[in-house]
PDB file of C-alpha atoms in Angstrom:
ATOM      1  CA  ASN K  29       7.987 -59.280 -14.364  1.00 57.00           C
ATOM      2  CA  ALA K  30       9.710 -58.742 -17.701  1.00 72.00           C
ATOM      3  CA  GLY K  31      12.076 -61.759 -17.649  1.00 92.00           C
ATOM      4  CA  VAL K  32      14.845 -61.136 -20.194  1.00 96.00           C
ATOM      5  CA  THR K  33      14.798 -57.813 -22.048  1.00 96.00           C
ATOM      6  CA  GLN K  34      17.036 -57.002 -24.991  1.00 97.00           C
ATOM      7  CA  THR K  35      17.651 -53.540 -26.399  1.00 97.00           C
ATOM      8  CA  PRO K  36      17.576 -52.451 -29.110  1.00 97.00           C
ATOM      9  CA  LYS K  37      15.245 -54.760 -31.042  1.00 96.00           C
ATOM     10  CA  PHE K  38      16.527 -53.688 -34.464  1.00 96.00           C
ATOM     11  CA  ARG K  39      19.586 -51.854 -35.667  1.00 96.00           C
ATOM     12  CA  VAL K  40      21.317 -51.108 -38.942  1.00 97.00           C
ATOM     13  CA  LEU K  41      25.010 -50.281 -38.854  1.00 96.00           C
ATOM     14  CA  LYS K  42      27.642 -49.386 -41.388  1.00 97.00           C
ATOM     15  CA  THR K  43      30.826 -51.430 -41.618  1.00 97.00           C
ATOM     16  CA  GLY K  44      33.339 -50.231 -39.060  1.00 96.00           C
ATOM     17  CA  GLN K  45      30.828 -48.672 -36.684  1.00 97.00           C
ATOM     18  CA  SER K  46      30.609 -49.802 -33.090  1.00 96.00           C
ATOM     19  CA  MET K  47      27.632 -50.546 -30.891  1.00 95.00           C
ATOM     20  CA  THR K  48      26.577 -52.235 -27.677  1.00 97.00           C
ATOM     21  CA  LEU K  49      23.668 -54.603 -27.201  1.00 98.00           C
ATOM     22  CA  LEU K  50      22.121 -54.673 -23.753  1.00 97.00           C
ATOM     23  CA  CYS K  51      20.548 -57.647 -22.003  1.00 98.00           C
ATOM     24  CA  ALA K  52      18.726 -57.074 -18.719  1.00 98.00           C
ATOM     25  CA  GLN K  53      17.144 -59.752 -16.519  1.00 97.00           C
ATOM     26  CA  ASP K  54      14.968 -59.485 -13.450  1.00 95.00           C
ATOM     27  CA  MET K  55      15.080 -63.158 -12.411  1.00 92.00           C
ATOM     28  CA  ASN K  56      18.216 -62.867 -10.266  1.00 92.00           C
ATOM     29  CA  HIS K  57      19.925 -65.574 -12.342  1.00 90.00           C
ATOM     30  CA  GLU K  58      23.660 -66.102 -12.021  1.00 89.00           C
ATOM     31  CA  TYR K  59      24.402 -67.235 -15.564  1.00 90.00           C
ATOM     32  CA  MET K  60      23.925 -65.142 -18.696  1.00 93.00           C
ATOM     33  CA  TYR K  61      24.674 -65.975 -22.335  1.00 94.00           C
ATOM     34  CA  TRP K  62      24.896 -64.303 -25.715  1.00 96.00           C
ATOM     35  CA  TYR K  63      24.051 -66.376 -28.806  1.00 96.00           C
ATOM     36  CA  ARG K  64      23.822 -65.507 -32.480  1.00 96.00           C
ATOM     37  CA  GLN K  65      21.514 -67.107 -35.011  1.00 95.00           C
ATOM     38  CA  ASP K  66      22.128 -66.951 -38.729  1.00 93.00           C
ATOM     39  CA  PRO K  67      19.381 -67.750 -41.258  1.00 85.00           C
ATOM     40  CA  GLY K  68      18.295 -71.393 -41.233  1.00 80.00           C
ATOM     41  CA  MET K  69      20.687 -72.321 -38.461  1.00 82.00           C
ATOM     42  CA  GLY K  70      20.585 -73.079 -34.775  1.00 85.00           C
ATOM     43  CA  LEU K  71      21.977 -70.739 -32.147  1.00 91.00           C
ATOM     44  CA  ARG K  72      25.726 -70.507 -31.520  1.00 92.00           C
ATOM     45  CA  LEU K  73      27.226 -69.322 -28.244  1.00 92.00           C
ATOM     46  CA  ILE K  74      29.337 -66.144 -28.427  1.00 95.00           C
ATOM     47  CA  HIS K  75      30.230 -65.404 -24.795  1.00 95.00           C
ATOM     48  CA  TYR K  76      28.802 -66.247 -21.424  1.00 93.00           C
ATOM     49  CA  SER K  77      29.083 -65.200 -17.786  1.00 93.00           C
ATOM     50  CA  VAL K  78      28.781 -67.313 -14.667  1.00 88.00           C
ATOM     51  CA  GLY K  79      28.473 -64.348 -12.330  1.00 91.00           C
ATOM     52  CA  GLU K  80      28.961 -60.640 -11.833  1.00 94.00           C
ATOM     53  CA  GLY K  81      32.417 -59.548 -12.967  1.00 94.00           C
ATOM     54  CA  THR K  82      33.166 -62.767 -14.882  1.00 93.00           C
ATOM     55  CA  THR K  83      33.001 -63.567 -18.592  1.00 94.00           C
ATOM     56  CA  ALA K  84      34.155 -66.427 -20.798  1.00 92.00           C
ATOM     57  CA  LYS K  85      34.385 -67.237 -24.501  1.00 92.00           C
ATOM     58  CA  GLY K  86      31.914 -69.452 -26.267  1.00 90.00           C
ATOM     59  CA  GLU K  87      32.078 -71.042 -29.720  1.00 89.00           C
ATOM     60  CA  VAL K  88      32.263 -67.896 -31.868  1.00 94.00           C
ATOM     61  CA  PRO K  89      33.777 -65.058 -29.754  1.00 96.00           C
ATOM     62  CA  ASP K  90      35.897 -63.297 -32.386  1.00 96.00           C
ATOM     63  CA  GLY K  91      34.885 -59.709 -33.084  1.00 96.00           C
ATOM     64  CA  TYR K  92      32.853 -59.379 -29.885  1.00 97.00           C
ATOM     65  CA  ASN K  93      33.492 -58.237 -26.345  1.00 96.00           C
ATOM     66  CA  VAL K  94      31.280 -58.549 -23.283  1.00 97.00           C
ATOM     67  CA  SER K  95      30.982 -57.122 -19.791  1.00 97.00           C
ATOM     68  CA  ARG K  96      28.984 -58.079 -16.703  1.00 97.00           C
ATOM     69  CA  LEU K  97      29.462 -55.191 -14.276  1.00 95.00           C
ATOM     70  CA  LYS K  98      26.087 -55.783 -12.636  1.00 96.00           C
ATOM     71  CA  LYS K  99      24.420 -59.134 -12.027  1.00 96.00           C
ATOM     72  CA  GLN K 100      21.300 -58.158 -13.909  1.00 97.00           C
ATOM     73  CA  ASN K 101      22.997 -56.820 -17.054  1.00 97.00           C
ATOM     74  CA  PHE K 102      25.134 -58.449 -19.738  1.00 98.00           C
ATOM     75  CA  LEU K 103      26.481 -56.237 -22.514  1.00 98.00           C
ATOM     76  CA  LEU K 104      27.671 -57.406 -25.928  1.00 98.00           C
ATOM     77  CA  GLY K 105      29.921 -55.032 -27.849  1.00 97.00           C
ATOM     78  CA  LEU K 106      30.956 -54.870 -31.464  1.00 96.00           C
ATOM     79  CA  GLU K 107      34.007 -52.607 -31.737  1.00 91.00           C
ATOM     80  CA  SER K 108      34.219 -52.540 -35.527  1.00 95.00           C
ATOM     81  CA  ALA K 109      31.161 -54.095 -37.146  1.00 95.00           C
ATOM     82  CA  ALA K 110      31.586 -56.344 -40.182  1.00 96.00           C
ATOM     83  CA  PRO K 111      28.938 -57.631 -42.620  1.00 96.00           C
ATOM     84  CA  SER K 112      29.611 -61.182 -41.329  1.00 95.00           C
ATOM     85  CA  GLN K 113      28.153 -60.065 -38.012  1.00 96.00           C
ATOM     86  CA  THR K 114      24.731 -59.507 -39.555  1.00 96.00           C
ATOM     87  CA  SER K 115      22.597 -61.836 -37.489  1.00 97.00           C
ATOM     88  CA  VAL K 116      19.934 -62.129 -34.827  1.00 97.00           C
ATOM     89  CA  TYR K 117      21.404 -61.956 -31.341  1.00 98.00           C
ATOM     90  CA  PHE K 118      19.752 -63.659 -28.378  1.00 97.00           C
ATOM     91  CA  CYS K 119      20.469 -63.273 -24.712  1.00 97.00           C
ATOM     92  CA  ALA K 120      19.613 -66.028 -22.248  1.00 95.00           C
ATOM     93  CA  THR K 121      19.838 -66.618 -18.519  1.00 93.00           C
ATOM     94  CA  ASP K 122      19.626 -69.517 -16.122  1.00 88.00           C
ATOM     95  CA  ASP K 123      20.558 -70.441 -12.611  1.00 81.00           C
ATOM     96  CA  PRO K 124      22.882 -73.272 -11.595  1.00 70.00           C
ATOM     97  CA  GLY K 125      21.161 -73.705  -8.244  1.00 61.00           C
ATOM     98  CA  GLN K 126      19.647 -77.050  -9.158  1.00 59.00           C
ATOM     99  CA  GLY K 127      22.194 -78.197 -11.697  1.00 55.00           C
ATOM    100  CA  ASN K 128      21.945 -78.384 -15.458  1.00 57.00           C
ATOM    101  CA  ARG K 129      18.280 -79.308 -15.307  1.00 64.00           C
ATOM    102  CA  GLN K 130      17.233 -75.665 -15.109  1.00 75.00           C
ATOM    103  CA  PRO K 131      15.833 -74.263 -18.367  1.00 85.00           C
ATOM    104  CA  GLN K 132      17.321 -71.219 -20.011  1.00 89.00           C
ATOM    105  CA  HIS K 133      15.143 -68.165 -20.484  1.00 93.00           C
ATOM    106  CA  PHE K 134      15.631 -66.218 -23.701  1.00 95.00           C
ATOM    107  CA  GLY K 135      14.967 -62.664 -24.786  1.00 96.00           C
ATOM    108  CA  ASP K 136      13.176 -61.858 -28.023  1.00 94.00           C
ATOM    109  CA  GLY K 137      16.363 -61.025 -29.889  1.00 96.00           C
ATOM    110  CA  THR K 138      18.118 -58.089 -31.517  1.00 97.00           C
ATOM    111  CA  ARG K 139      18.104 -58.059 -35.309  1.00 96.00           C
ATOM    112  CA  LEU K 140      21.335 -56.478 -36.480  1.00 97.00           C
ATOM    113  CA  SER K 141      22.175 -55.647 -40.097  1.00 96.00           C
ATOM    114  CA  ILE K 142      25.600 -54.405 -41.099  1.00 96.00           C
ATOM    115  CA  LEU K 143      25.947 -52.797 -44.492  1.00 95.00           C
TER     116      LEU K 143
ATOM    117  CA  ASP W   9      28.955 -82.595 -26.548  1.00 58.00           C
ATOM    118  CA  ALA W  10      26.868 -85.608 -27.491  1.00 64.00           C
ATOM    119  CA  LYS W  11      25.010 -85.050 -30.744  1.00 87.00           C
ATOM    120  CA  THR W  12      21.316 -85.304 -31.593  1.00 93.00           C
ATOM    121  CA  THR W  13      19.679 -86.096 -34.929  1.00 95.00           C
ATOM    122  CA  GLN W  14      16.227 -84.804 -35.866  1.00 96.00           C
ATOM    123  CA  PRO W  15      14.213 -84.788 -39.093  1.00 97.00           C
ATOM    124  CA  ASN W  16      14.465 -81.496 -40.943  1.00 95.00           C
ATOM    125  CA  SER W  17      10.708 -81.013 -41.123  1.00 97.00           C
ATOM    126  CA  MET W  18       7.351 -82.525 -40.181  1.00 97.00           C
ATOM    127  CA  GLU W  19       3.762 -81.654 -40.894  1.00 97.00           C
ATOM    128  CA  SER W  20       0.591 -82.103 -38.900  1.00 96.00           C
ATOM    129  CA  ASN W  21      -3.054 -81.136 -38.962  1.00 96.00           C
ATOM    130  CA  GLU W  22      -4.597 -78.988 -36.304  1.00 96.00           C
ATOM    131  CA  GLU W  23      -5.964 -80.851 -33.273  1.00 95.00           C
ATOM    132  CA  GLU W  24      -4.088 -84.048 -34.157  1.00 96.00           C
ATOM    133  CA  PRO W  25      -1.225 -85.463 -32.068  1.00 95.00           C
ATOM    134  CA  VAL W  26       2.334 -84.849 -33.200  1.00 97.00           C
ATOM    135  CA  HIS W  27       5.306 -87.077 -32.429  1.00 98.00           C
ATOM    136  CA  LEU W  28       8.684 -85.395 -32.941  1.00 98.00           C
ATOM    137  CA  PRO W  29      11.582 -87.891 -32.849  1.00 97.00           C
ATOM    138  CA  CYS W  30      15.155 -87.355 -31.731  1.00 97.00           C
ATOM    139  CA  ASN W  31      18.067 -89.778 -31.910  1.00 96.00           C
ATOM    140  CA  HIS W  32      20.972 -89.460 -29.495  1.00 94.00           C
ATOM    141  CA  SER W  33      22.889 -92.717 -29.738  1.00 93.00           C
ATOM    142  CA  THR W  34      26.012 -91.347 -28.003  1.00 91.00           C
ATOM    143  CA  ILE W  35      24.169 -90.020 -24.952  1.00 90.00           C
ATOM    144  CA  SER W  36      26.048 -90.365 -21.683  1.00 87.00           C
ATOM    145  CA  GLY W  37      24.627 -91.263 -18.315  1.00 85.00           C
ATOM    146  CA  THR W  38      24.858 -87.673 -17.099  1.00 81.00           C
ATOM    147  CA  ASP W  39      23.046 -86.085 -20.055  1.00 86.00           C
ATOM    148  CA  TYR W  40      19.551 -84.702 -19.603  1.00 88.00           C
ATOM    149  CA  ILE W  41      17.332 -84.525 -22.710  1.00 92.00           C
ATOM    150  CA  HIS W  42      15.948 -81.024 -23.191  1.00 92.00           C
ATOM    151  CA  TRP W  43      13.469 -79.741 -25.745  1.00 96.00           C
ATOM    152  CA  TYR W  44      13.108 -76.126 -26.766  1.00 96.00           C
ATOM    153  CA  ARG W  45      11.027 -74.572 -29.492  1.00 97.00           C
ATOM    154  CA  GLN W  46      11.370 -71.334 -31.401  1.00 95.00           C
ATOM    155  CA  LEU W  47       8.326 -69.598 -32.791  1.00 94.00           C
ATOM    156  CA  PRO W  48       8.810 -67.249 -35.747  1.00 89.00           C
ATOM    157  CA  SER W  49      10.650 -64.042 -34.808  1.00 88.00           C
ATOM    158  CA  GLN W  50      11.006 -65.064 -31.164  1.00 92.00           C
ATOM    159  CA  GLY W  51      13.681 -66.454 -28.905  1.00 93.00           C
ATOM    160  CA  PRO W  52      13.762 -70.156 -28.009  1.00 94.00           C
ATOM    161  CA  GLU W  53      11.288 -71.296 -25.394  1.00 95.00           C
ATOM    162  CA  TYR W  54      11.764 -74.194 -22.988  1.00 94.00           C
ATOM    163  CA  VAL W  55       9.317 -77.054 -23.528  1.00 96.00           C
ATOM    164  CA  ILE W  56      10.304 -80.032 -21.379  1.00 95.00           C
ATOM    165  CA  HIS W  57      13.228 -82.112 -20.170  1.00 92.00           C
ATOM    166  CA  GLY W  58      13.886 -85.560 -18.740  1.00 91.00           C
ATOM    167  CA  LEU W  59      16.579 -88.035 -17.750  1.00 90.00           C
ATOM    168  CA  THR W  60      15.221 -91.576 -17.839  1.00 92.00           C
ATOM    169  CA  SER W  61      11.498 -91.600 -17.125  1.00 90.00           C
ATOM    170  CA  ASN W  62       8.737 -90.244 -19.315  1.00 93.00           C
ATOM    171  CA  VAL W  63       7.695 -86.713 -18.379  1.00 93.00           C
ATOM    172  CA  ASN W  64       4.513 -84.703 -18.783  1.00 95.00           C
ATOM    173  CA  ASN W  65       3.819 -81.008 -18.380  1.00 92.00           C
ATOM    174  CA  ARG W  66       1.176 -78.568 -19.549  1.00 90.00           C
ATOM    175  CA  MET W  67       2.850 -78.116 -22.921  1.00 89.00           C
ATOM    176  CA  ALA W  68       3.892 -81.617 -23.969  1.00 95.00           C
ATOM    177  CA  SER W  69       5.022 -85.115 -23.045  1.00 97.00           C
ATOM    178  CA  LEU W  70       8.477 -86.585 -23.409  1.00 97.00           C
ATOM    179  CA  ALA W  71       8.867 -90.298 -24.061  1.00 97.00           C
ATOM    180  CA  ILE W  72      12.389 -91.640 -23.506  1.00 97.00           C
ATOM    181  CA  ALA W  73      13.484 -95.009 -24.860  1.00 96.00           C
ATOM    182  CA  GLU W  74      14.628 -97.554 -22.321  1.00 95.00           C
ATOM    183  CA  ASP W  75      18.222 -97.447 -23.630  1.00 95.00           C
ATOM    184  CA  ARG W  76      18.020 -93.610 -23.775  1.00 95.00           C
ATOM    185  CA  LYS W  77      19.348 -93.575 -27.337  1.00 95.00           C
ATOM    186  CA  SER W  78      16.211 -91.885 -28.609  1.00 96.00           C
ATOM    187  CA  SER W  79      13.307 -89.788 -27.388  1.00 97.00           C
ATOM    188  CA  THR W  80      10.029 -88.412 -28.702  1.00 97.00           C
ATOM    189  CA  LEU W  81       8.354 -85.113 -27.963  1.00 98.00           C
ATOM    190  CA  ILE W  82       4.581 -85.505 -28.056  1.00 97.00           C
ATOM    191  CA  LEU W  83       2.189 -82.636 -28.619  1.00 97.00           C
ATOM    192  CA  HIS W  84      -1.186 -84.134 -27.797  1.00 94.00           C
ATOM    193  CA  ARG W  85      -3.337 -81.781 -29.871  1.00 95.00           C
ATOM    194  CA  ALA W  86      -1.446 -79.543 -32.232  1.00 95.00           C
ATOM    195  CA  THR W  87      -2.614 -75.976 -32.660  1.00 96.00           C
ATOM    196  CA  LEU W  88      -1.553 -73.377 -35.198  1.00 96.00           C
ATOM    197  CA  ARG W  89       0.451 -71.740 -32.431  1.00 95.00           C
ATOM    198  CA  ASP W  90       2.600 -74.885 -32.164  1.00 96.00           C
ATOM    199  CA  ALA W  91       4.132 -74.235 -35.593  1.00 97.00           C
ATOM    200  CA  ALA W  92       7.787 -73.675 -34.734  1.00 97.00           C
ATOM    201  CA  VAL W  93      11.287 -75.108 -34.924  1.00 96.00           C
ATOM    202  CA  TYR W  94      11.756 -77.777 -32.253  1.00 97.00           C
ATOM    203  CA  TYR W  95      15.218 -78.444 -30.871  1.00 96.00           C
ATOM    204  CA  CYS W  96      16.291 -81.583 -29.030  1.00 96.00           C
ATOM    205  CA  ILE W  97      19.376 -80.848 -26.897  1.00 92.00           C
ATOM    206  CA  LEU W  98      21.488 -82.929 -24.542  1.00 89.00           C
ATOM    207  CA  ARG W  99      22.650 -81.150 -21.442  1.00 82.00           C
ATOM    208  CA  ASP W 100      25.442 -82.514 -19.265  1.00 73.00           C
ATOM    209  CA  VAL W 101      25.004 -82.169 -15.503  1.00 63.00           C
ATOM    210  CA  THR W 102      28.633 -82.614 -14.546  1.00 63.00           C
ATOM    211  CA  GLY W 103      29.526 -78.953 -14.714  1.00 57.00           C
ATOM    212  CA  GLY W 104      32.776 -77.464 -15.894  1.00 54.00           C
ATOM    213  CA  THR W 105      33.271 -74.610 -18.321  1.00 48.00           C
ATOM    214  CA  SER W 106      30.471 -75.835 -20.590  1.00 50.00           C
ATOM    215  CA  TYR W 107      28.158 -76.108 -17.634  1.00 57.00           C
ATOM    216  CA  GLY W 108      25.294 -73.997 -18.902  1.00 64.00           C
ATOM    217  CA  LYS W 109      25.815 -74.063 -22.629  1.00 72.00           C
ATOM    218  CA  LEU W 110      23.018 -75.267 -24.903  1.00 82.00           C
ATOM    219  CA  THR W 111      24.244 -76.709 -28.202  1.00 83.00           C
ATOM    220  CA  PHE W 112      21.593 -76.132 -30.834  1.00 87.00           C
ATOM    221  CA  GLY W 113      21.373 -78.203 -34.004  1.00 86.00           C
ATOM    222  CA  GLN W 114      19.109 -77.248 -36.896  1.00 87.00           C
ATOM    223  CA  GLY W 115      15.996 -78.701 -35.269  1.00 93.00           C
ATOM    224  CA  THR W 116      12.729 -79.869 -36.819  1.00 96.00           C
ATOM    225  CA  ILE W 117      10.470 -77.375 -38.553  1.00 96.00           C
ATOM    226  CA  LEU W 118       6.897 -78.256 -37.609  1.00 97.00           C
ATOM    227  CA  THR W 119       4.141 -77.059 -39.926  1.00 97.00           C
ATOM    228  CA  VAL W 120       0.565 -77.266 -38.648  1.00 97.00           C
ATOM    229  CA  HIS W 121      -2.245 -77.181 -41.206  1.00 96.00           C
ATOM    230  CA  PRO W 122      -5.689 -75.791 -40.321  1.00 94.00           C
TER     231      PRO W 122
END
């Protein structure tokens, strides 16, 4: 039982390149989230999904796109990477079945550097 | 979202209890108090949550003030592995578009000395 798995774990990109970060969960959770964490700061929500085929914007969505074609996967895309997107990206999941009391489960992060 | 205030950092010695405070004076009646921690180079990890009554689990205890305007996370015997950033977060149960979102502040950096 892997929980929440993020790939890749590390990546270095050049400005203007594109890439996709993958989050996979095996907990059958409805909700999935993408956060970013900059040095010395808390996490900020980029996009989230409340179910297969649905996505919504979080606090800092600009420059990112997401897709949730399958319940277990949530993809985060950078179409044209910028140095300001250098960060650690975390995926999380939870289930609304018992209301907001359910904890979120996080992956170990993807460390992305854009030169 | 209602805001929380935590000290930037705290220190403890190994095997001693640690009390991590959190102020949330604007908490609403529908807000649960959640605690997460983040170990170095890892994602956040759920610790405990509560609404009004004190809560205990295998990791920690949560003491909630009677007026709910503050709470304290208690680690009964700190270990080196407990060195982490601890986040106190209020989570609204009323749903809506912010239903699942966790709003992270800067948290408290806990240092544990051998």
